[in-house]
PDB file of C-alpha atoms in Angstrom:
ATOM      1  CA  MET A 798      40.114  21.456  38.829  1.00 60.00           C
ATOM      2  CA  THR A 799      39.668  22.950  35.263  1.00 65.00           C
ATOM      3  CA  LYS A 800      41.913  20.055  34.024  1.00 64.00           C
ATOM      4  CA  VAL A 801      39.698  17.424  35.667  1.00 53.00           C
ATOM      5  CA  PHE A 802      36.533  19.006  33.940  1.00 53.00           C
ATOM      6  CA  SER A 803      38.434  19.084  30.670  1.00 56.00           C
ATOM      7  CA  LEU A 804      39.474  15.508  31.015  1.00 51.00           C
ATOM      8  CA  ILE A 805      35.782  14.361  31.912  1.00 60.00           C
ATOM      9  CA  ALA A 806      34.523  16.273  29.039  1.00 54.00           C
ATOM     10  CA  LEU A 807      37.134  14.792  26.655  1.00 49.00           C
ATOM     11  CA  VAL A 808      36.284  11.145  27.904  1.00 52.00           C
ATOM     12  CA  ILE A 809      32.537  11.664  27.190  1.00 61.00           C
ATOM     13  CA  LEU A 810      33.266  13.098  23.810  1.00 53.00           C
ATOM     14  CA  VAL A 811      35.373  10.166  22.713  1.00 51.00           C
ATOM     15  CA  SER A 812      32.838   7.825  24.155  1.00 53.00           C
ATOM     16  CA  SER A 813      30.111   9.349  22.304  1.00 51.00           C
ATOM     17  CA  VAL A 814      31.980   9.381  19.069  1.00 47.00           C
ATOM     18  CA  ALA A 815      32.913   5.769  19.589  1.00 46.00           C
ATOM     19  CA  ALA A 816      29.382   4.684  20.263  1.00 48.00           C
ATOM     20  CA  ALA A 817      27.994   6.506  17.194  1.00 46.00           C
ATOM     21  CA  GLN A 818      30.567   4.801  14.959  1.00 45.00           C
ATOM     22  CA  THR A 819      29.613   1.320  16.094  1.00 48.00           C
ATOM     23  CA  GLN A 820      25.816   1.910  15.786  1.00 56.00           C
ATOM     24  CA  THR A 821      24.049   0.693  12.568  1.00 56.00           C
ATOM     25  CA  PRO A 822      22.478   3.707  10.710  1.00 66.00           C
ATOM     26  CA  PRO A 823      18.664   3.881  11.119  1.00 78.00           C
ATOM     27  CA  ALA A 824      18.005   3.263   7.464  1.00 81.00           C
ATOM     28  CA  ASP A 825      20.102  -0.041   7.633  1.00 94.00           C
ATOM     29  CA  GLU A 826      18.087  -1.064  10.744  1.00 96.00           C
ATOM     30  CA  ASN A 827      14.817  -0.321   8.938  1.00 97.00           C
ATOM     31  CA  ALA A 828      15.930  -2.352   5.903  1.00 97.00           C
ATOM     32  CA  ALA A 829      16.882  -5.345   8.229  1.00 98.00           C
ATOM     33  CA  ILE A 830      13.389  -5.033  10.103  1.00 98.00           C
ATOM     34  CA  THR A 831      11.695  -5.078   6.495  1.00 98.00           C
ATOM     35  CA  LYS A 832      13.776  -8.043   5.597  1.00 98.00           C
ATOM     36  CA  THR A 833      12.588  -9.845   8.625  1.00 98.00           C
ATOM     37  CA  ALA A 834       8.994  -8.965   8.040  1.00 98.00           C
ATOM     38  CA  LEU A 835       9.259 -10.186   4.272  1.00 98.00           C
ATOM     39  CA  ASN A 836      10.932 -13.436   5.219  1.00 98.00           C
ATOM     40  CA  TYR A 837       7.851 -14.065   7.494  1.00 98.00           C
ATOM     41  CA  ILE A 838       5.157 -13.298   4.931  1.00 98.00           C
ATOM     42  CA  GLU A 839       6.951 -14.231   1.696  1.00 98.00           C
ATOM     43  CA  GLY A 840       8.192 -17.549   3.497  1.00 98.00           C
ATOM     44  CA  TRP A 841       4.421 -18.186   4.337  1.00 97.00           C
ATOM     45  CA  TYR A 842       3.255 -17.582   0.687  1.00 97.00           C
ATOM     46  CA  GLU A 843       6.203 -19.766  -0.635  1.00 97.00           C
ATOM     47  CA  GLY A 844       5.788 -22.530   1.813  1.00 97.00           C
ATOM     48  CA  ASN A 845       9.378 -21.956   2.659  1.00 97.00           C
ATOM     49  CA  ALA A 846       9.852 -23.131   6.515  1.00 98.00           C
ATOM     50  CA  GLU A 847      13.450 -22.093   6.652  1.00 98.00           C
ATOM     51  CA  ARG A 848      12.613 -18.525   5.589  1.00 98.00           C
ATOM     52  CA  MET A 849       9.792 -18.289   7.945  1.00 98.00           C
ATOM     53  CA  GLU A 850      11.952 -19.758  10.821  1.00 98.00           C
ATOM     54  CA  SER A 851      14.685 -17.263  10.066  1.00 98.00           C
ATOM     55  CA  ALA A 852      12.267 -14.426  10.913  1.00 98.00           C
ATOM     56  CA  LEU A 853      10.950 -15.862  14.265  1.00 98.00           C
ATOM     57  CA  HIS A 854      12.329 -15.912  17.765  1.00 98.00           C
ATOM     58  CA  PRO A 855      11.860 -19.347  19.097  1.00 98.00           C
ATOM     59  CA  GLU A 856       9.541 -18.100  21.791  1.00 98.00           C
ATOM     60  CA  LEU A 857       7.228 -16.375  19.372  1.00 98.00           C
ATOM     61  CA  ALA A 858       3.645 -15.911  20.414  1.00 98.00           C
ATOM     62  CA  LYS A 859       1.099 -15.498  17.460  1.00 98.00           C
ATOM     63  CA  ARG A 860      -2.378 -14.529  18.829  1.00 98.00           C
ATOM     64  CA  MET A 861      -5.880 -13.707  17.574  1.00 97.00           C
ATOM     65  CA  ILE A 862      -8.921 -12.728  19.159  1.00 95.00           C
ATOM     66  CA  TYR A 863     -11.715 -14.394  17.096  1.00 90.00           C
ATOM     67  CA  THR A 864     -15.473 -13.646  17.686  1.00 90.00           C
ATOM     68  CA  ASP A 865     -17.714 -16.535  16.855  1.00 89.00           C
ATOM     69  CA  PRO A 866     -20.374 -15.143  14.506  1.00 88.00           C
ATOM     70  CA  LYS A 867     -23.050 -17.580  15.838  1.00 92.00           C
ATOM     71  CA  SER A 868     -22.679 -16.937  19.572  1.00 93.00           C
ATOM     72  CA  GLY A 869     -21.008 -13.563  19.338  1.00 92.00           C
ATOM     73  CA  ARG A 870     -18.480 -14.682  22.137  1.00 96.00           C
ATOM     74  CA  SER A 871     -14.798 -14.033  21.866  1.00 95.00           C
ATOM     75  CA  GLN A 872     -12.177 -16.914  21.426  1.00 94.00           C
ATOM     76  CA  PHE A 873      -8.562 -16.755  22.194  1.00 94.00           C
ATOM     77  CA  ASN A 874      -6.357 -18.408  19.310  1.00 95.00           C
ATOM     78  CA  HIS A 875      -2.624 -19.022  20.255  1.00 97.00           C
ATOM     79  CA  MET A 876       0.205 -20.421  17.910  1.00 97.00           C
ATOM     80  CA  GLY A 877       3.809 -20.688  18.749  1.00 98.00           C
ATOM     81  CA  ALA A 878       6.887 -20.497  16.554  1.00 98.00           C
ATOM     82  CA  MET A 879       7.113 -24.150  15.953  1.00 98.00           C
ATOM     83  CA  ALA A 880       3.375 -24.556  14.844  1.00 97.00           C
ATOM     84  CA  LEU A 881       3.967 -21.610  12.470  1.00 97.00           C
ATOM     85  CA  VAL A 882       7.017 -23.243  10.890  1.00 98.00           C
ATOM     86  CA  GLN A 883       5.278 -26.599  10.569  1.00 98.00           C
ATOM     87  CA  GLY A 884       2.200 -25.071   9.123  1.00 97.00           C
ATOM     88  CA  THR A 885       4.438 -23.161   6.550  1.00 97.00           C
ATOM     89  CA  ARG A 886       6.298 -26.526   5.857  1.00 97.00           C
ATOM     90  CA  ARG A 887       3.008 -28.169   5.061  1.00 97.00           C
ATOM     91  CA  GLY A 888       2.627 -25.557   2.338  1.00 95.00           C
ATOM     92  CA  GLY A 889       1.455 -22.415   4.125  1.00 92.00           C
ATOM     93  CA  GLY A 890      -0.239 -19.921   2.012  1.00 94.00           C
ATOM     94  CA  SER A 891       1.392 -21.439  -1.286  1.00 94.00           C
ATOM     95  CA  GLN A 892      -2.187 -22.008  -2.385  1.00 94.00           C
ATOM     96  CA  THR A 893      -2.863 -18.345  -2.567  1.00 94.00           C
ATOM     97  CA  PRO A 894      -2.351 -17.074  -6.163  1.00 95.00           C
ATOM     98  CA  LYS A 895       0.547 -14.822  -6.903  1.00 94.00           C
ATOM     99  CA  GLU A 896      -1.603 -11.960  -8.043  1.00 95.00           C
ATOM    100  CA  LYS A 897      -3.438 -12.113  -4.478  1.00 94.00           C
ATOM    101  CA  GLN A 898      -0.353 -12.402  -2.332  1.00 96.00           C
ATOM    102  CA  LEU A 899      -0.372  -8.946  -0.655  1.00 96.00           C
ATOM    103  CA  LYS A 900       2.781  -8.338   1.545  1.00 97.00           C
ATOM    104  CA  GLU A 901       2.667  -4.654   2.362  1.00 98.00           C
ATOM    105  CA  VAL A 902       5.134  -3.785   5.118  1.00 98.00           C
ATOM    106  CA  THR A 903       5.060  -0.840   7.226  1.00 98.00           C
ATOM    107  CA  ILE A 904       7.284   0.054  10.109  1.00 98.00           C
ATOM    108  CA  LEU A 905       5.007   1.888  12.488  1.00 98.00           C
ATOM    109  CA  ASP A 906       7.459   2.715  15.061  1.00 97.00           C
ATOM    110  CA  ARG A 907      11.086   1.923  16.206  1.00 97.00           C
ATOM    111  CA  PHE A 908      13.135   2.635  19.223  1.00 97.00           C
ATOM    112  CA  ASN A 909      16.667   1.276  19.698  1.00 96.00           C
ATOM    113  CA  ASN A 910      16.358  -2.528  19.551  1.00 97.00           C
ATOM    114  CA  ALA A 911      12.375  -2.795  19.456  1.00 98.00           C
ATOM    115  CA  ALA A 912       9.945  -2.019  16.547  1.00 98.00           C
ATOM    116  CA  VAL A 913       6.333  -2.436  15.699  1.00 98.00           C
ATOM    117  CA  VAL A 914       5.461  -3.563  12.073  1.00 98.00           C
ATOM    118  CA  LYS A 915       2.187  -3.831  10.265  1.00 98.00           C
ATOM    119  CA  ILE A 916       1.734  -6.261   7.483  1.00 98.00           C
ATOM    120  CA  VAL A 917      -1.252  -6.169   5.186  1.00 98.00           C
ATOM    121  CA  ALA A 918      -1.623  -9.623   3.699  1.00 97.00           C
ATOM    122  CA  SER A 919      -4.234 -11.162   1.372  1.00 95.00           C
ATOM    123  CA  ASP A 920      -6.694 -12.242   3.985  1.00 94.00           C
ATOM    124  CA  TRP A 921      -5.407 -10.711   7.163  1.00 96.00           C
ATOM    125  CA  ILE A 922      -3.502  -7.852   8.952  1.00 98.00           C
ATOM    126  CA  ASP A 923      -0.657  -8.752  11.245  1.00 98.00           C
ATOM    127  CA  TYR A 924       0.957  -6.368  13.846  1.00 98.00           C
ATOM    128  CA  LEU A 925       4.549  -7.645  14.596  1.00 98.00           C
ATOM    129  CA  SER A 926       6.541  -6.868  17.666  1.00 98.00           C
ATOM    130  CA  VAL A 927       9.917  -7.094  16.579  1.00 98.00           C
ATOM    131  CA  ALA A 928      13.178  -6.995  18.589  1.00 98.00           C
ATOM    132  CA  LYS A 929      16.983  -7.181  17.905  1.00 98.00           C
ATOM    133  CA  PHE A 930      18.069 -10.532  19.385  1.00 96.00           C
ATOM    134  CA  ASN A 931      21.845 -11.529  19.230  1.00 96.00           C
ATOM    135  CA  GLY A 932      22.229  -8.889  16.526  1.00 96.00           C
ATOM    136  CA  GLU A 933      19.323  -9.900  14.354  1.00 97.00           C
ATOM    137  CA  TRP A 934      15.904  -8.718  14.130  1.00 98.00           C
ATOM    138  CA  LYS A 935      13.317 -11.412  15.111  1.00 98.00           C
ATOM    139  CA  ILE A 936       9.650 -11.441  15.434  1.00 98.00           C
ATOM    140  CA  ILE A 937       8.766 -11.836  19.102  1.00 98.00           C
ATOM    141  CA  ASN A 938       4.953 -11.450  18.974  1.00 98.00           C
ATOM    142  CA  VAL A 939       2.225 -11.234  16.337  1.00 98.00           C
ATOM    143  CA  LEU A 940      -1.330 -10.002  16.885  1.00 98.00           C
ATOM    144  CA  TRP A 941      -3.335 -10.679  13.836  1.00 97.00           C
ATOM    145  CA  GLU A 942      -6.949  -9.959  12.595  1.00 96.00           C
ATOM    146  CA  LEU A 943      -8.759 -11.551   9.626  1.00 94.00           C
ATOM    147  CA  LYS A 944     -10.075  -9.174   6.973  1.00 92.00           C
ATOM    148  CA  PRO A 945     -13.933  -9.210   6.602  1.00 88.00           C
ATOM    149  CA  LYS A 946     -14.931 -11.468   3.579  1.00 82.00           C
ATOM    150  CA  PRO A 947     -16.470  -9.531   0.681  1.00 78.00           C
ATOM    151  CA  PRO A 948     -20.288 -10.277   0.383  1.00 79.00           C
ATOM    152  CA  VAL A 949     -21.300 -12.936  -1.855  1.00 76.00           C
ATOM    153  CA  GLN A 950     -22.994 -11.869  -4.844  1.00 74.00           C
ATOM    154  CA  SER A 951     -26.109 -13.574  -5.828  1.00 62.00           C
ATOM    155  CA  THR A 952     -26.247 -15.111  -9.311  1.00 61.00           C
ATOM    156  CA  SER A 953     -29.771 -15.884  -9.521  1.00 55.00           C
ATOM    157  CA  SER A 954     -32.175 -13.577 -11.190  1.00 50.00           C
ATOM    158  CA  THR A 955     -35.202 -12.176  -9.377  1.00 51.00           C
ATOM    159  CA  THR A 956     -37.184 -11.144 -12.651  1.00 50.00           C
ATOM    160  CA  LYS A 957     -40.107 -13.341 -13.794  1.00 48.00           C
ATOM    161  CA  PRO A 958     -40.411 -14.327 -17.406  1.00 47.00           C
TER     162      PRO A 958
END
């Protein structure tokens, strides 16, 4: 009976060691996730459709809830992967001056083959749902929000001559 338990323990130990050796270290996974996020945002700024497409799962859903300032009613905005790639191909964010091209990437959480990533861009914030798909990290969902526009400064003078 002791031999059976010893054999089971040995099999479990060998399996654990083998599994640990085949897993990519967390730092490498984080680097791969960051690369995917940068391919997305830098691809947008560059107008590089191939780079953008490399970051996306074909079934991507990019969504935003927009509140109409006139009516106060919420509107649902949806874009798929192909629309995002085509928008990038048409120039994307290439009109954004280099000095205004924010691309702050933060991995908020990661567990096994799923991660949540935040990107602070020039005019918006993206929350990415990223998953490892066929060995590569791909963006599955994006929930995004526009940043508020800074108030317009008046150039007229209110003093009387």
